[in-house]
C-alpha cells in the first residue's frame, strides 16, 4: 500500500542524477484515484531529506482543469513557486539570494509567476519587459520564455541538483507539454523531471493527445527513460488502507471485505467507501460518483454549498474569493475549511497566489462532482460567476493565468460582451507565448461570443500555426467578410496574405493566385508585404500544376533584393535552390540552398534554419548523396529536439525512413516509417499511403523486387509494435497487404489512387513532395552518373 517498489524506483533516479550529475526523466502514469499524487508528495519529501547535504531543490506543480481546460504553463508556474518557496525555507540566505538573482538575470518573464521572488527583487520588477525598461538588464532584447526557463534551470543545476515534479499532465495544453519536452531533451545537469498523468485520460477517438506523442519521443530519444505504470492495490494493501482510514474496531470485517471487492484496488475508491461505510454501514453504491456524493452527504448543507462554491472558483481556490462569494466573514470561512480538512479530509492547504491564501479540494474527482452540482442550479451558478468576475476585475495586476481565468468565468456567467473581449485579449497573450492550442480555444470563444475581424483573424493565425490550413482558409474568409471601417488596410492585407498561404498549403492553386493577384495590384510598391506575396508566387511556380523553374528563380531574386528580413530572404534562397534542382541543375541548387542556411544561421532564426536544412537534405536525397542525407537528418532531429521546431509532425522522420531504405537498412527503415505513420494526422492517411507506395517503388529501383519484399516484411513486423496507435497499425497493415499484390511495372501514384483508395489530389501532392517537385528523379540521377 505504501508503493514501496515505485517509491524506490523514483528515489533511485534521484540518487543516480545527484551522483552522476546528469539529467533524467521519469514518466509515471495510472488511472484516476490510484495514488499518483500521494506517491509523488511522499517521494518529493523523501528525496529532499535524502539529499539535504547536496542541497537538492524540489518543486511540485499540477495542471488544473477549468472550463477552458488547463491554463498554459500552469503546472510549470506552480512548480517554480514551490521550488522558490523551498529555497526560501531552506534557511540558507546565500542559496535564496542565488535563486532570486537567477530569476532576475535569466528568466525575468517568469518573475510574475513567482510572487515570492518578485517581492524580494522589487515591486516594480514584475515582468521581463519592466525589468528591461528599468535599465538593469544587459540584454536589449528579451529571449523567449522557453529560452529563459532553460537558462534558469541550467543555472540552478550548475549549483545544486533539482527535482521537478509535474502532475496531472493529462490536463496540460500543448504549449506546456512542448516546453517540458524541450527541457527534458536539452538540460544536461543534475535535473530529475517527473511527468505524471492519468493514462485513461489520453484516449480519444478524435485525435492523439500531445502528451502521448511526447512519451513516444522521450522513449525514442532518451531510451533510458523509465515509464512506471502505477497498478491498483492488492487486496492485502487495500485492506491495510481501509484500516488506516478507519482505525480500530469501527468497521466490521465483512464491510472491509465488501469494500476491498467494490474498490477493485483503487485507493481513492477504497478510502471513500470506507468513510461512507464508517458512518452508516449500508451497502455502498457501486459507482464512484455515487460514493463521492454519499461521502459529501454527511456534511451540513452549509458546508456542501461552501464546497460547491469553492469548486466553482477552481480546484485550487482563494479563501478571500470564497468568503466574498458566500458573504461570510473570512475568519469563519477559515474555521469551516479547517473542519473540512481535519475531520473530513476533503480539502487541504495549497500554496498562496500573490497575497491570497488558497486551499485545494481533496481530489479532482471530488471537484468534478461538486462542479456538476453547481451547474445543475443554473441561475445560482451564473450569478456566482458574475460575482467572481467582479472580484477578479478588482485585482490590479493580471498575469497570463488570470486573463485566461477571467475569460472562463465570463463564459460561465454568460456575459457575452466580456467573454468575447476577455477571450480575445487572453488569446493574444497566449499566442505571443507560443501556446497555440490555448490561443486557438480562446479565439474560438471570442468568435462565438463577439465575432469580429480581429477575433477571426487571430483564429486564422492560430489554426495556420497548428497546421489546420483548411480551417485557416475558412477563418480568413470569415474575417474578410467582417471587415469594419476601423480595420486598417494593412491588417486586411495581412489576412489576405494568410489566406493565400493557407490556400497554397491545401494545393488550391488557382484560388491562391487570385488572392495574390489582388495583393499585387493593391500594393505594387516594394515592401515586406509585396516580398512575401512574391515568395508565394514563387512557391506556386515551383510546386503548382504548371511548373516554371525559370519564373521561380526570377521571383526569388526580386524577393531577396526587396526584403532584408532574414526569414523571407532565407525562404527565397531556398525556393531558388529547389527551382534549380527541378531544372536538373544540382550544382546551382547546392549553392543557393547553402546560402539559405547561412542567412538563417547568421540571424539566429531556428525556424528558418530548420526549413533551409530540410531543403538541403531533400537535394541530397534527390542526388543520392545518402551518407550526407543521413547526417543532415540527424542535424534536423537535433534541431527539433532543442528548439521545438516541427515537433508535432517532423518531416525529417518521414525522410529518415526513405534514406534508410535506400541504404538497404530495411528493419530501421520500417521502424522509421511506422513512427512517421503514427505522428501523421489521420486526415493525412492518403498521403501516408502514397508515400509508402513511392518509397517501395524506389527500393525496387535501387535494390530489386526481393529487397522490396523484405521491406514489406519488416513493415508488417513494425506495424505490430505496441507504441503505435490502433488506427496507425490498421493503416500500415492494410497498405502493406495491398502493396504485396502490386503488378510488375506498376506506377505508385496510380496504384495509390486505384487500389489504396487515395484521392487523386492527395496522391499527386504526396508524389510531388516525394520527388521534391523534380519532374523526373530518374533523369536527374542519370545525369549525375
XYZ file of C-alpha atoms in Angstrom, residues 370-630:
261
model
C -19.091 19.485 -6.896
C -18.972 21.471 -10.144
C -21.651 19.242 -11.678
C -23.822 20.000 -8.660
C -23.275 23.697 -9.193
C -24.056 23.572 -12.918
C -27.362 21.853 -12.142
C -28.528 25.042 -10.393
C -28.105 27.285 -13.423
C -29.217 30.671 -12.022
C -27.062 30.328 -8.895
C -24.120 29.105 -10.991
C -24.312 32.111 -13.342
C -24.835 34.613 -10.517
C -21.797 33.309 -8.619
C -19.666 33.520 -11.754
C -20.836 37.077 -12.375
C -19.814 37.966 -8.830
C -16.496 36.120 -9.232
C -15.809 38.105 -12.390
C -16.288 41.333 -10.423
C -13.854 40.077 -7.765
C -11.227 39.215 -10.373
C -11.678 42.544 -12.170
C -10.913 44.332 -8.902
C -7.366 42.915 -8.932
C -4.815 45.471 -10.071
C -2.244 43.329 -11.894
C -3.253 40.495 -14.195
C -0.811 37.873 -15.410
C -1.426 35.483 -18.304
C -3.050 32.978 -15.953
C -5.610 35.472 -14.675
C -6.576 36.612 -18.188
C -7.469 33.028 -19.122
C -9.303 32.531 -15.847
C -11.320 35.719 -16.272
C -12.379 34.674 -19.768
C -13.548 31.288 -18.464
C -15.528 32.927 -15.653
C -17.162 35.376 -18.072
C -18.240 32.465 -20.267
C -19.873 30.701 -17.312
C -21.510 33.974 -16.251
C -22.939 34.226 -19.785
C -21.651 37.755 -20.072
C -21.332 37.726 -23.839
C -19.560 41.042 -24.291
C -16.975 40.470 -21.594
C -16.473 36.821 -22.547
C -15.630 37.883 -26.099
C -13.311 40.766 -25.207
C -11.519 38.904 -22.397
C -11.089 35.785 -24.518
C -9.614 37.846 -27.368
C -7.102 39.562 -25.078
C -6.201 36.263 -23.416
C -5.819 34.610 -26.832
C -3.398 37.285 -27.999
C -1.258 36.829 -24.888
C -1.266 33.054 -25.220
C -0.342 33.223 -28.914
C 2.562 35.540 -28.084
C 3.729 32.940 -25.548
C 3.640 30.224 -28.198
C 0.675 28.490 -26.561
C -1.048 27.958 -29.900
C -3.673 25.411 -28.843
C -4.766 27.508 -25.864
C -4.839 30.652 -28.025
C -6.955 28.791 -30.605
C -9.516 27.729 -27.972
C -9.746 31.260 -26.610
C -10.020 32.773 -30.098
C -12.909 30.429 -30.838
C -14.651 31.642 -27.691
C -14.100 35.232 -28.788
C -15.556 34.465 -32.221
C -18.523 32.666 -30.681
C -19.397 35.473 -28.271
C -18.408 38.647 -30.137
C -17.485 37.811 -33.734
C -15.190 40.436 -35.198
C -12.429 40.852 -37.743
C -9.785 40.796 -35.009
C -11.101 37.606 -33.412
C -11.408 35.738 -36.716
C -8.006 36.963 -37.901
C -6.386 35.689 -34.711
C -8.245 32.384 -35.006
C -6.929 32.062 -38.563
C -3.369 32.614 -37.316
C -3.797 30.004 -34.597
C -5.268 27.423 -36.971
C -2.500 28.047 -39.510
C 0.217 27.754 -36.872
C -1.341 24.483 -35.711
C -1.337 23.022 -39.232
C -5.121 23.236 -39.801
C -4.915 25.010 -43.143
C -8.456 24.159 -44.205
C -9.754 25.773 -41.024
C -7.346 28.646 -41.595
C -8.874 29.298 -45.019
C -12.398 29.371 -43.582
C -11.384 31.731 -40.757
C -9.650 34.115 -43.165
C -12.703 34.232 -45.432
C -14.978 34.891 -42.452
C -12.662 37.650 -41.176
C -12.571 39.407 -44.540
C -16.365 39.317 -44.693
C -16.477 41.158 -41.350
C -14.071 43.932 -42.338
C -15.042 47.075 -40.433
C -14.201 50.737 -41.156
C -11.885 50.814 -38.133
C -9.799 47.975 -39.564
C -6.837 49.413 -41.449
C -5.959 48.217 -44.946
C -2.617 46.859 -43.725
C -4.377 44.411 -41.369
C -6.746 43.360 -44.141
C -3.769 42.734 -46.417
C -2.070 40.566 -43.788
C -5.193 38.406 -43.531
C -5.347 38.163 -47.327
C -1.717 37.026 -47.331
C -2.500 34.432 -44.652
C -5.488 33.315 -46.719
C -3.258 32.838 -49.768
C -0.704 30.909 -47.710
C -3.368 28.539 -46.407
C -4.824 28.067 -49.877
C -1.328 27.198 -51.123
C -0.900 24.631 -48.322
C -4.148 22.939 -49.420
C -2.972 22.948 -53.073
C -5.816 25.205 -54.231
C -3.557 26.797 -56.795
C -5.940 28.926 -58.880
C -7.545 30.432 -55.766
C -4.085 31.140 -54.363
C -3.105 33.045 -57.497
C -6.387 35.022 -57.463
C -5.693 36.295 -53.927
C -2.041 37.043 -54.723
C -3.116 38.992 -57.823
C -5.368 41.161 -55.638
C -2.479 41.883 -53.263
C -0.012 42.625 -56.062
C -2.392 45.137 -57.632
C -3.254 46.803 -54.315
C 0.364 47.008 -53.074
C 2.668 47.351 -56.118
C 5.410 49.295 -54.313
C 8.387 47.403 -52.806
C 7.564 46.393 -49.238
C 7.641 43.473 -46.867
C 4.092 42.601 -47.890
C 4.957 42.536 -51.582
C 8.072 40.476 -50.852
C 6.004 37.805 -49.094
C 3.445 37.945 -51.905
C 6.173 37.298 -54.478
C 7.537 34.494 -52.328
C 4.158 32.768 -52.523
C 4.056 33.360 -56.294
C 7.444 31.609 -56.413
C 6.055 28.628 -54.495
C 3.189 28.357 -56.982
C 5.643 28.480 -59.880
C 7.742 25.767 -58.252
C 5.098 23.449 -56.785
C 1.916 24.260 -58.724
C 0.282 22.322 -61.541
C 2.392 24.066 -64.197
C 5.994 24.079 -63.055
C 8.033 27.073 -64.205
C 11.522 26.938 -62.666
C 12.769 29.997 -64.522
C 9.866 32.097 -63.238
C 10.501 30.829 -59.696
C 14.173 31.913 -59.912
C 13.184 35.343 -61.231
C 10.674 35.887 -58.402
C 13.124 34.715 -55.740
C 15.710 37.242 -56.944
C 13.124 40.023 -56.650
C 12.233 38.953 -53.104
C 15.870 38.778 -51.960
C 16.533 42.257 -53.338
C 13.374 43.722 -51.805
C 13.413 42.347 -48.242
C 16.114 42.425 -45.565
C 14.072 40.130 -43.301
C 16.242 37.012 -42.757
C 13.332 34.551 -42.740
C 11.988 35.964 -46.014
C 15.427 36.036 -47.638
C 16.232 32.506 -46.489
C 12.967 31.221 -47.925
C 13.616 32.982 -51.227
C 17.099 31.458 -51.497
C 15.710 28.053 -50.576
C 12.974 28.228 -53.208
C 15.533 29.280 -55.778
C 17.721 26.322 -54.850
C 14.838 23.901 -55.276
C 13.952 25.547 -58.606
C 17.485 24.820 -59.851
C 17.080 21.223 -58.655
C 13.799 20.930 -60.590
C 15.676 22.264 -63.647
C 18.289 19.468 -63.238
C 20.979 21.897 -62.048
C 22.242 20.312 -58.803
C 25.383 22.453 -58.509
C 23.372 25.688 -58.561
C 20.831 24.133 -56.211
C 23.589 23.352 -53.715
C 24.878 26.928 -53.833
C 21.521 28.582 -53.133
C 20.368 26.073 -50.535
C 23.571 26.599 -48.572
C 23.051 30.355 -48.862
C 19.570 29.934 -47.347
C 21.104 28.122 -44.379
C 23.812 30.757 -43.908
C 21.279 33.611 -43.785
C 19.117 31.798 -41.217
C 22.101 30.860 -39.036
C 23.539 34.401 -39.119
C 20.182 35.778 -37.957
C 19.763 33.136 -35.249
C 16.374 32.150 -36.670
C 15.744 28.485 -35.710
C 12.589 28.039 -37.790
C 14.182 29.397 -40.951
C 17.318 27.339 -40.294
C 15.333 24.117 -39.860
C 13.445 24.825 -43.077
C 16.651 25.568 -45.011
C 18.499 22.475 -43.749
C 15.429 20.407 -44.614
C 15.557 21.701 -48.191
C 19.239 20.823 -48.477
C 18.507 17.318 -47.183
C 15.888 16.976 -49.948
C 18.527 17.879 -52.525
C 21.000 15.305 -51.188
C 18.334 12.568 -51.321
C 17.403 13.507 -54.856
C 21.065 13.337 -55.847
C 21.664 10.063 -53.932
C 24.174 11.625 -51.508
C 22.873 9.224 -48.881
C 25.539 9.470 -46.192
C 25.247 13.237 -46.291
C 21.458 12.923 -46.200
C 21.696 10.861 -43.027
